[in-house]
Amino acid sequence: MADWPKHDVSFLAGHRQRRLRRSGWMRDLVRETVLTPTDLIWPLFVIEGQNERTPIRTMPGVDRLSIDLLVKAAKDAASAGIPALALFPNTPDHLRNENGSEAYNPDNLMCRALSAIKAAVPEIGLIADVALDEYSSDGQDGLVRDGEILNDETIDAMVKSALVQAKAGADIIAPSDMMDGRVGAIRQALDAAGHDQVAIMSYSAKYASAYYGPFREAVGSGSRLKGDKRTYQMDYANTDEALREVAEDIAEGADMVMVKPGLPYLDIIRRVRDSFNVPVFAYQVSGEYAMIRFAAAAGAINEEAAILESVHAFKRAGAKGVLTYFALDLARRLGR
Ligand code: PBG
């Protein structure tokens, strides 16, 4: 419909648009966007212990899982047709410090989780988040000196973290920190260490957002965080800037890019999709999950319908896939 005249709509006179909506089979026939389990990436939170499962107050229905239960969840995901998982550790307090050095301990919780799943469920892809907030004592994604988030020093730590994750079995490294130059540095280091087959999914257009609250509870960084992340995550008033971020990450070697949060940023997904020829992913973040769950629990909306509608919207906007906490239930629903 590219060249239709914008003001002359006379060619539509008398046409009945509703013909194509009259019945279920007709709507099935003409549907433009089809969602399948292979569009979904399932984010999971890892904790220490055996047979441990701890609820997250602000994310009803999502639990942090110990590695043994995580492996079970990975099996469920694979049977439901989900292609990949995104893992996030809740690092025990005594291992957090101002350097976030646990991030590059080859035996850290994240690495043990990666290798356990890789061994037990080799058919599922593993995406490892790289950022220091899951390991540091102050909840920022970078190293902090005199209140400033350091860029290049943070990258050194991130590179070391990506390397231990790749060695443990990560298939995709996903830097979520928004430091400048981290994709190139990680790519070079991976290649030099023989991990040239490990891909990079960059959180390229990641906005400083109010919607990350429940995630920060889940990984235990929220209560530590002083201030905000606005000197590195993007200003939600901007869109051209997102294209510059994406261009830079692709130039540095990102195989895939991500826009985050999801639903409030569909315009960014569409612009990225139209401007670049790499797969774009959307992250339906924790706050978006919470809004649907809490609204449904209050009887304000139908939960299943809202989930289906919201995830379709990402694909319609141009996303190749969606990271969503609803992934398992949704994949099972779509598979029926
Ligand atoms: C940390 C990170 C965050 C999310 C993914 N990785 C939080 C943040 O940047 O503060 C948010 C995911 C979500 O809200 O579901 N680097």
mmCIF file of C-alpha atoms and ligand atoms in Angstrom:
data_model
loop_
_atom_site.group_PDB
_atom_site.id
_atom_site.type_symbol
_atom_site.label_atom_id
_atom_site.label_comp_id
_atom_site.label_asym_id
_atom_site.label_seq_id
_atom_site.Cartn_x
_atom_site.Cartn_y
_atom_site.Cartn_z
ATOM 1 C CA MET A 1 0.000 0.000 0.000
ATOM 2 C CA ALA A 2 3.029 2.209 -0.321
ATOM 3 C CA ASP A 3 1.890 4.715 -2.908
ATOM 4 C CA TRP A 4 -1.746 5.236 -2.058
ATOM 5 C CA PRO A 5 -2.736 8.881 -2.134
ATOM 6 C CA LYS A 6 -3.004 10.218 1.388
ATOM 7 C CA HIS A 7 -5.896 12.608 0.866
ATOM 8 C CA ASP A 8 -7.886 10.982 -1.918
ATOM 9 C CA VAL A 9 -9.781 8.100 -0.361
ATOM 10 C CA SER A 10 -12.495 7.929 -3.012
ATOM 11 C CA PHE A 11 -11.162 4.574 -4.206
ATOM 12 C CA LEU A 12 -12.365 3.115 -0.911
ATOM 13 C CA ALA A 13 -15.951 4.339 -1.328
ATOM 14 C CA GLY A 14 -18.464 1.567 -0.882
ATOM 15 C CA HIS A 15 -15.813 -0.976 0.012
ATOM 16 C CA ARG A 16 -16.699 -3.244 2.901
ATOM 17 C CA GLN A 17 -13.627 -3.729 5.102
ATOM 18 C CA ARG A 18 -15.628 -5.960 7.401
ATOM 19 C CA ARG A 19 -15.829 -8.711 4.774
ATOM 20 C CA LEU A 20 -12.364 -9.804 5.864
ATOM 21 C CA ARG A 21 -13.386 -9.955 9.526
ATOM 22 C CA ARG A 22 -16.656 -11.840 9.238
ATOM 23 C CA SER A 23 -15.552 -15.201 10.532
ATOM 24 C CA GLY A 24 -12.733 -16.880 12.374
ATOM 25 C CA TRP A 25 -11.473 -18.705 9.309
ATOM 26 C CA MET A 26 -11.441 -15.500 7.274
ATOM 27 C CA ARG A 27 -9.482 -13.676 9.976
ATOM 28 C CA ASP A 28 -7.064 -16.624 10.092
ATOM 29 C CA LEU A 29 -6.719 -16.424 6.311
ATOM 30 C CA VAL A 30 -5.802 -12.744 6.093
ATOM 31 C CA ARG A 31 -3.845 -12.331 9.349
ATOM 32 C CA GLU A 32 -0.570 -10.473 8.731
ATOM 33 C CA THR A 33 1.296 -11.361 11.906
ATOM 34 C CA VAL A 34 1.554 -14.902 13.185
ATOM 35 C CA LEU A 35 3.100 -15.583 16.562
ATOM 36 C CA THR A 36 4.794 -18.930 17.252
ATOM 37 C CA PRO A 37 6.732 -20.366 20.202
ATOM 38 C CA THR A 38 9.946 -19.810 18.219
ATOM 39 C CA ASP A 39 9.411 -16.053 18.583
ATOM 40 C CA LEU A 40 9.843 -16.259 22.342
ATOM 41 C CA ILE A 41 12.836 -15.946 24.649
ATOM 42 C CA TRP A 42 12.234 -16.785 28.310
ATOM 43 C CA PRO A 43 14.109 -14.723 30.941
ATOM 44 C CA LEU A 44 14.846 -16.686 34.140
ATOM 45 C CA PHE A 45 16.299 -15.717 37.530
ATOM 46 C CA VAL A 46 18.857 -17.984 39.203
ATOM 47 C CA ILE A 47 19.605 -18.434 42.907
ATOM 48 C CA GLU A 48 21.934 -20.636 44.920
ATOM 49 C CA GLY A 49 20.698 -23.801 46.589
ATOM 50 C CA GLN A 50 18.974 -27.107 45.921
ATOM 51 C CA ASN A 51 15.284 -27.324 45.154
ATOM 52 C CA GLU A 52 14.974 -23.615 46.018
ATOM 53 C CA ARG A 53 12.265 -21.437 44.597
ATOM 54 C CA THR A 54 11.682 -17.924 45.927
ATOM 55 C CA PRO A 55 8.784 -15.738 44.829
ATOM 56 C CA ILE A 56 9.289 -12.181 43.623
ATOM 57 C CA ARG A 57 6.727 -9.952 45.304
ATOM 58 C CA THR A 58 6.335 -7.582 42.377
ATOM 59 C CA MET A 59 6.256 -10.338 39.728
ATOM 60 C CA PRO A 60 3.507 -12.733 40.776
ATOM 61 C CA GLY A 61 3.956 -16.038 38.965
ATOM 62 C CA VAL A 62 7.722 -15.650 38.498
ATOM 63 C CA ASP A 63 10.081 -17.368 40.949
ATOM 64 C CA ARG A 64 13.832 -17.302 41.255
ATOM 65 C CA LEU A 65 15.061 -20.862 40.776
ATOM 66 C CA SER A 66 18.036 -22.851 41.986
ATOM 67 C CA ILE A 67 20.048 -24.527 39.240
ATOM 68 C CA ASP A 68 18.368 -27.947 39.546
ATOM 69 C CA LEU A 69 14.920 -26.376 39.097
ATOM 70 C CA LEU A 70 16.274 -24.144 36.366
ATOM 71 C CA VAL A 71 17.317 -27.223 34.406
ATOM 72 C CA LYS A 72 13.743 -28.537 34.717
ATOM 73 C CA ALA A 73 12.401 -25.211 33.499
ATOM 74 C CA ALA A 74 14.792 -25.366 30.536
ATOM 75 C CA LYS A 75 13.442 -28.812 29.638
ATOM 76 C CA ASP A 76 9.873 -27.489 29.799
ATOM 77 C CA ALA A 77 10.852 -24.550 27.605
ATOM 78 C CA ALA A 78 12.490 -26.792 25.018
ATOM 79 C CA SER A 79 9.437 -29.076 24.872
ATOM 80 C CA ALA A 80 7.207 -26.039 24.387
ATOM 81 C CA GLY A 81 9.316 -25.000 21.381
ATOM 82 C CA ILE A 82 11.052 -21.994 22.965
ATOM 83 C CA PRO A 83 14.409 -21.530 21.207
ATOM 84 C CA ALA A 84 16.369 -19.695 23.895
ATOM 85 C CA LEU A 85 16.545 -18.675 27.544
ATOM 86 C CA ALA A 86 17.982 -15.458 29.005
ATOM 87 C CA LEU A 87 19.578 -15.979 32.419
ATOM 88 C CA PHE A 88 19.972 -13.471 35.265
ATOM 89 C CA PRO A 89 21.687 -14.321 38.554
ATOM 90 C CA ASN A 90 20.683 -13.125 42.009
ATOM 91 C CA THR A 91 24.194 -13.046 43.434
ATOM 92 C CA PRO A 92 24.426 -13.744 47.194
ATOM 93 C CA ASP A 93 25.104 -10.580 49.216
ATOM 94 C CA HIS A 94 28.483 -11.666 50.565
ATOM 95 C CA LEU A 95 29.835 -12.017 47.008
ATOM 96 C CA ARG A 96 28.890 -8.502 45.928
ATOM 97 C CA ASN A 97 31.509 -5.800 46.104
ATOM 98 C CA GLU A 98 32.202 -2.425 44.584
ATOM 99 C CA ASN A 99 34.211 -3.985 41.735
ATOM 100 C CA GLY A 100 31.538 -6.494 40.814
ATOM 101 C CA SER A 101 34.384 -9.015 40.609
ATOM 102 C CA GLU A 102 32.035 -11.988 41.030
ATOM 103 C CA ALA A 103 30.974 -11.222 37.444
ATOM 104 C CA TYR A 104 34.170 -12.812 36.180
ATOM 105 C CA ASN A 105 34.534 -15.628 38.655
ATOM 106 C CA PRO A 106 34.448 -18.671 36.316
ATOM 107 C CA ASP A 107 32.610 -20.618 39.018
ATOM 108 C CA ASN A 108 29.948 -17.989 39.713
ATOM 109 C CA LEU A 109 26.236 -18.812 39.876
ATOM 110 C CA MET A 110 25.648 -17.693 36.314
ATOM 111 C CA CYS A 111 28.423 -19.872 34.873
ATOM 112 C CA ARG A 112 27.304 -22.923 36.848
ATOM 113 C CA ALA A 113 23.745 -22.369 35.614
ATOM 114 C CA LEU A 114 24.924 -22.046 32.025
ATOM 115 C CA SER A 115 26.958 -25.235 32.083
ATOM 116 C CA ALA A 116 24.264 -27.227 33.896
ATOM 117 C CA ILE A 117 21.640 -26.336 31.302
ATOM 118 C CA LYS A 118 24.070 -26.781 28.413
ATOM 119 C CA ALA A 119 24.827 -30.317 29.638
ATOM 120 C CA ALA A 120 21.204 -31.319 30.333
ATOM 121 C CA VAL A 121 19.314 -29.493 27.573
ATOM 122 C CA PRO A 122 21.807 -28.935 24.750
ATOM 123 C CA GLU A 123 19.053 -28.134 22.240
ATOM 124 C CA ILE A 124 18.104 -24.822 23.844
ATOM 125 C CA GLY A 125 20.016 -21.586 23.244
ATOM 126 C CA LEU A 126 21.510 -19.741 26.215
ATOM 127 C CA ILE A 127 21.675 -15.976 26.404
ATOM 128 C CA ALA A 128 23.906 -14.531 29.112
ATOM 129 C CA ASP A 129 23.286 -11.023 30.387
ATOM 130 C CA VAL A 130 26.479 -9.037 30.921
ATOM 131 C CA ALA A 131 26.299 -6.063 33.278
ATOM 132 C CA LEU A 132 27.715 -5.356 36.700
ATOM 133 C CA ASP A 133 24.490 -4.546 38.575
ATOM 134 C CA GLU A 134 23.880 -8.228 39.206
ATOM 135 C CA TYR A 135 27.242 -8.493 41.015
ATOM 136 C CA SER A 136 28.124 -5.098 42.436
ATOM 137 C CA SER A 137 27.309 -3.661 45.824
ATOM 138 C CA ASP A 138 25.757 -0.471 44.481
ATOM 139 C CA GLY A 139 23.284 -1.666 41.863
ATOM 140 C CA GLN A 140 24.765 0.330 38.993
ATOM 141 C CA ASP A 141 25.642 -1.387 35.711
ATOM 142 C CA GLY A 142 29.119 0.116 35.755
ATOM 143 C CA LEU A 143 31.957 0.746 38.155
ATOM 144 C CA VAL A 144 31.419 3.879 40.222
ATOM 145 C CA ARG A 145 34.064 6.418 41.236
ATOM 146 C CA ASP A 146 33.082 9.624 43.049
ATOM 147 C CA GLY A 147 29.515 9.192 41.878
ATOM 148 C CA GLU A 148 30.529 8.790 38.247
ATOM 149 C CA ILE A 149 29.874 5.625 36.226
ATOM 150 C CA LEU A 150 33.193 4.776 34.604
ATOM 151 C CA ASN A 151 33.055 3.667 30.994
ATOM 152 C CA ASP A 152 36.301 1.997 29.953
ATOM 153 C CA GLU A 153 37.079 0.450 33.336
ATOM 154 C CA THR A 154 33.598 -1.088 33.268
ATOM 155 C CA ILE A 155 34.256 -2.523 29.819
ATOM 156 C CA ASP A 156 37.353 -4.355 31.090
ATOM 157 C CA ALA A 157 35.206 -6.096 33.698
ATOM 158 C CA MET A 158 32.444 -6.824 31.194
ATOM 159 C CA VAL A 159 34.894 -8.428 28.773
ATOM 160 C CA LYS A 160 36.175 -10.726 31.515
ATOM 161 C CA SER A 161 32.585 -11.565 32.446
ATOM 162 C CA ALA A 162 31.614 -12.371 28.853
ATOM 163 C CA LEU A 163 34.643 -14.660 28.531
ATOM 164 C CA VAL A 164 33.795 -16.798 31.565
ATOM 165 C CA GLN A 165 30.183 -17.002 30.372
ATOM 166 C CA ALA A 166 31.184 -18.101 26.876
ATOM 167 C CA LYS A 167 33.494 -20.714 28.357
ATOM 168 C CA ALA A 168 30.642 -21.979 30.561
ATOM 169 C CA GLY A 169 28.377 -22.479 27.568
ATOM 170 C CA ALA A 170 26.665 -19.199 26.685
ATOM 171 C CA ASP A 171 25.645 -19.164 23.027
ATOM 172 C CA ILE A 172 24.756 -15.488 22.964
ATOM 173 C CA ILE A 173 26.343 -12.717 25.012
ATOM 174 C CA ALA A 174 23.902 -9.924 25.775
ATOM 175 C CA PRO A 175 25.520 -6.766 27.154
ATOM 176 C CA SER A 176 22.816 -4.752 28.935
ATOM 177 C CA ASP A 177 24.974 -2.039 30.479
ATOM 178 C CA MET A 178 24.957 0.718 27.796
ATOM 179 C CA MET A 179 28.652 1.601 28.152
ATOM 180 C CA ASP A 180 30.165 2.977 24.943
ATOM 181 C CA GLY A 181 32.337 0.576 22.997
ATOM 182 C CA ARG A 182 31.492 -2.587 24.880
ATOM 183 C CA VAL A 183 30.252 -4.584 21.910
ATOM 184 C CA GLY A 184 33.496 -4.166 19.983
ATOM 185 C CA ALA A 185 35.613 -4.989 23.016
ATOM 186 C CA ILE A 186 33.584 -8.126 23.779
ATOM 187 C CA ARG A 187 33.637 -9.245 20.124
ATOM 188 C CA GLN A 188 37.420 -8.913 19.933
ATOM 189 C CA ALA A 189 37.981 -10.743 23.186
ATOM 190 C CA LEU A 190 35.613 -13.577 22.241
ATOM 191 C CA ASP A 191 37.346 -14.024 18.902
ATOM 192 C CA ALA A 192 40.797 -13.943 20.452
ATOM 193 C CA ALA A 193 39.745 -16.659 22.914
ATOM 194 C CA GLY A 194 38.411 -18.932 20.174
ATOM 195 C CA HIS A 195 34.737 -18.131 20.809
ATOM 196 C CA ASP A 196 34.113 -16.788 17.334
ATOM 197 C CA GLN A 197 30.858 -18.781 17.147
ATOM 198 C CA VAL A 198 29.398 -17.066 20.188
ATOM 199 C CA ALA A 199 26.936 -14.400 19.054
ATOM 200 C CA ILE A 200 26.229 -10.968 20.515
ATOM 201 C CA MET A 201 22.718 -9.679 21.117
ATOM 202 C CA SER A 202 23.240 -6.113 22.189
ATOM 203 C CA TYR A 203 20.811 -4.206 24.375
ATOM 204 C CA SER A 204 21.380 -1.360 21.936
ATOM 205 C CA ALA A 205 18.469 0.957 22.588
ATOM 206 C CA LYS A 206 17.948 0.576 26.284
ATOM 207 C CA TYR A 207 16.075 3.417 27.906
ATOM 208 C CA ALA A 208 16.361 4.674 31.493
ATOM 209 C CA SER A 209 12.976 3.374 32.480
ATOM 210 C CA ALA A 210 10.532 3.205 35.353
ATOM 211 C CA TYR A 211 9.522 -0.254 34.155
ATOM 212 C CA TYR A 212 12.597 -2.111 35.462
ATOM 213 C CA GLY A 213 11.535 -1.984 39.126
ATOM 214 C CA PRO A 214 10.409 -5.604 39.566
ATOM 215 C CA PHE A 215 13.540 -6.926 37.805
ATOM 216 C CA ARG A 216 15.717 -5.048 40.272
ATOM 217 C CA GLU A 217 13.855 -6.757 43.096
ATOM 218 C CA ALA A 218 14.342 -10.097 41.339
ATOM 219 C CA VAL A 219 18.139 -9.795 41.047
ATOM 220 C CA GLY A 220 18.509 -7.934 44.343
ATOM 221 C CA SER A 221 19.957 -4.723 42.939
ATOM 222 C CA GLY A 222 17.036 -2.364 43.525
ATOM 223 C CA SER A 223 17.451 -1.714 47.224
ATOM 224 C CA ARG A 224 21.148 -0.922 46.682
ATOM 225 C CA LEU A 225 20.678 1.483 43.840
ATOM 226 C CA LYS A 226 21.206 5.125 44.680
ATOM 227 C CA GLY A 227 20.159 7.635 42.083
ATOM 228 C CA ASP A 228 19.300 6.498 38.594
ATOM 229 C CA LYS A 229 20.923 5.217 35.381
ATOM 230 C CA ARG A 230 20.337 8.249 33.186
ATOM 231 C CA THR A 231 23.985 8.941 32.403
ATOM 232 C CA TYR A 232 24.198 5.710 30.419
ATOM 233 C CA GLN A 233 20.696 4.420 29.643
ATOM 234 C CA MET A 234 18.799 6.472 27.074
ATOM 235 C CA ASP A 235 16.445 9.393 27.534
ATOM 236 C CA TYR A 236 12.924 8.275 26.704
ATOM 237 C CA ALA A 237 12.323 11.501 24.808
ATOM 238 C CA ASN A 238 14.730 10.452 22.036
ATOM 239 C CA THR A 239 14.445 8.292 18.944
ATOM 240 C CA ASP A 240 17.221 9.379 16.508
ATOM 241 C CA GLU A 241 19.656 8.583 19.283
ATOM 242 C CA ALA A 242 18.404 4.975 19.298
ATOM 243 C CA LEU A 243 19.388 4.648 15.649
ATOM 244 C CA ARG A 244 22.878 5.949 16.419
ATOM 245 C CA GLU A 245 23.217 3.401 19.236
ATOM 246 C CA VAL A 246 22.088 0.575 16.965
ATOM 247 C CA ALA A 247 24.379 1.668 14.109
ATOM 248 C CA GLU A 248 27.337 1.769 16.459
ATOM 249 C CA ASP A 249 26.639 -1.663 17.916
ATOM 250 C CA ILE A 250 26.262 -3.226 14.473
ATOM 251 C CA ALA A 251 29.503 -1.591 13.344
ATOM 252 C CA GLU A 252 31.202 -3.023 16.440
ATOM 253 C CA GLY A 253 29.988 -6.523 15.660
ATOM 254 C CA ALA A 254 26.531 -7.052 17.193
ATOM 255 C CA ASP A 255 24.716 -9.897 15.437
ATOM 256 C CA MET A 256 21.336 -8.889 16.819
ATOM 257 C CA VAL A 257 20.028 -5.832 18.611
ATOM 258 C CA MET A 258 17.393 -5.221 21.224
ATOM 259 C CA VAL A 259 14.999 -2.442 22.103
ATOM 260 C CA LYS A 260 13.982 -2.171 25.733
ATOM 261 C CA PRO A 261 11.457 -1.702 27.365
ATOM 262 C CA GLY A 262 8.883 -3.060 24.949
ATOM 263 C CA LEU A 263 5.388 -1.754 24.575
ATOM 264 C CA PRO A 264 6.114 1.953 25.230
ATOM 265 C CA TYR A 265 8.839 1.775 22.540
ATOM 266 C CA LEU A 266 7.149 0.131 19.555
ATOM 267 C CA ASP A 267 8.017 3.182 17.450
ATOM 268 C CA ILE A 268 11.703 2.533 18.113
ATOM 269 C CA ILE A 269 11.391 -1.130 17.138
ATOM 270 C CA ARG A 270 9.744 -0.116 13.869
ATOM 271 C CA ARG A 271 12.391 2.498 13.071
ATOM 272 C CA VAL A 272 15.243 0.111 13.822
ATOM 273 C CA ARG A 273 13.639 -2.620 11.740
ATOM 274 C CA ASP A 274 13.154 -0.256 8.800
ATOM 275 C CA SER A 275 16.660 1.201 9.047
ATOM 276 C CA PHE A 276 18.879 -1.855 9.617
ATOM 277 C CA ASN A 277 19.153 -5.340 8.293
ATOM 278 C CA VAL A 278 19.798 -7.296 11.478
ATOM 279 C CA PRO A 279 17.314 -9.178 13.673
ATOM 280 C CA VAL A 280 15.656 -6.877 16.223
ATOM 281 C CA PHE A 281 14.366 -8.174 19.539
ATOM 282 C CA ALA A 282 12.002 -6.560 21.988
ATOM 283 C CA TYR A 283 12.096 -7.001 25.753
ATOM 284 C CA GLN A 284 8.705 -6.971 27.434
ATOM 285 C CA VAL A 285 10.246 -5.983 30.751
ATOM 286 C CA SER A 286 9.348 -6.761 34.326
ATOM 287 C CA GLY A 287 7.165 -3.692 34.855
ATOM 288 C CA GLU A 288 5.138 -4.534 31.770
ATOM 289 C CA TYR A 289 4.719 -8.074 33.055
ATOM 290 C CA ALA A 290 3.634 -6.742 36.452
ATOM 291 C CA MET A 291 1.094 -4.367 34.938
ATOM 292 C CA ILE A 292 -0.644 -7.178 33.083
ATOM 293 C CA ARG A 293 -0.547 -9.592 36.026
ATOM 294 C CA PHE A 294 -1.763 -7.096 38.611
ATOM 295 C CA ALA A 295 -4.441 -5.651 36.358
ATOM 296 C CA ALA A 296 -5.702 -9.154 35.579
ATOM 297 C CA ALA A 297 -5.653 -10.116 39.258
ATOM 298 C CA ALA A 298 -7.771 -7.045 39.991
ATOM 299 C CA GLY A 299 -10.252 -8.156 37.373
ATOM 300 C CA ALA A 300 -9.529 -5.168 35.159
ATOM 301 C CA ILE A 301 -8.420 -7.084 32.056
ATOM 302 C CA ASN A 302 -8.464 -10.609 30.701
ATOM 303 C CA GLU A 303 -4.959 -11.900 31.255
ATOM 304 C CA GLU A 304 -4.574 -14.328 28.379
ATOM 305 C CA ALA A 305 -6.068 -11.884 25.893
ATOM 306 C CA ALA A 306 -3.803 -9.061 27.084
ATOM 307 C CA ILE A 307 -0.714 -11.266 26.844
ATOM 308 C CA LEU A 308 -1.523 -12.388 23.319
ATOM 309 C CA GLU A 309 -2.321 -8.854 22.185
ATOM 310 C CA SER A 310 0.816 -7.316 23.678
ATOM 311 C CA VAL A 311 3.204 -9.918 22.297
ATOM 312 C CA HIS A 312 1.607 -9.768 18.838
ATOM 313 C CA ALA A 313 2.188 -6.004 18.925
ATOM 314 C CA PHE A 314 5.960 -6.487 19.142
ATOM 315 C CA LYS A 315 5.996 -8.725 16.136
ATOM 316 C CA ARG A 316 3.709 -6.413 14.210
ATOM 317 C CA ALA A 317 6.102 -3.554 14.990
ATOM 318 C CA GLY A 318 8.923 -5.512 13.380
ATOM 319 C CA ALA A 319 10.520 -7.508 16.171
ATOM 320 C CA LYS A 320 11.989 -10.870 15.195
ATOM 321 C CA GLY A 321 11.352 -12.135 18.684
ATOM 322 C CA VAL A 322 10.356 -11.109 22.187
ATOM 323 C CA LEU A 323 11.909 -11.626 25.597
ATOM 324 C CA THR A 324 8.929 -12.135 27.861
ATOM 325 C CA TYR A 325 8.296 -13.595 31.307
ATOM 326 C CA PHE A 326 5.089 -15.025 29.847
ATOM 327 C CA ALA A 327 7.096 -17.169 27.399
ATOM 328 C CA LEU A 328 6.392 -20.644 28.772
ATOM 329 C CA ASP A 329 2.632 -20.219 29.255
ATOM 330 C CA LEU A 330 2.364 -18.400 25.969
ATOM 331 C CA ALA A 331 4.368 -21.002 24.027
ATOM 332 C CA ARG A 332 2.159 -23.741 25.444
ATOM 333 C CA ARG A 333 -0.937 -21.749 24.543
ATOM 334 C CA LEU A 334 0.327 -21.130 20.993
ATOM 335 C CA GLY A 335 1.298 -24.767 20.574
ATOM 336 C CA ARG A 336 -2.237 -25.993 21.284
HETATM 337 C C1 PBG B 1 20.601 -4.956 34.125
HETATM 338 C C2 PBG B 1 19.314 -5.264 33.460
HETATM 339 C C3 PBG B 1 18.078 -4.688 33.756
HETATM 340 C C4 PBG B 1 17.135 -5.368 33.007
HETATM 341 C C5 PBG B 1 17.810 -6.336 32.250
HETATM 342 N N1 PBG B 1 19.176 -6.238 32.531
HETATM 343 C C6 PBG B 1 17.710 -3.632 34.737
HETATM 344 C C7 PBG B 1 18.341 -2.316 34.691
HETATM 345 O O1 PBG B 1 18.960 -1.905 33.714
HETATM 346 O O2 PBG B 1 18.224 -1.616 35.702
HETATM 347 C C8 PBG B 1 15.654 -5.113 33.063
HETATM 348 C C9 PBG B 1 14.766 -6.251 32.685
HETATM 349 C C10 PBG B 1 13.377 -6.135 33.171
HETATM 350 O O3 PBG B 1 12.955 -5.127 33.765
HETATM 351 O O4 PBG B 1 12.637 -7.104 32.971
HETATM 352 N N2 PBG B 1 21.621 -4.496 33.425
#
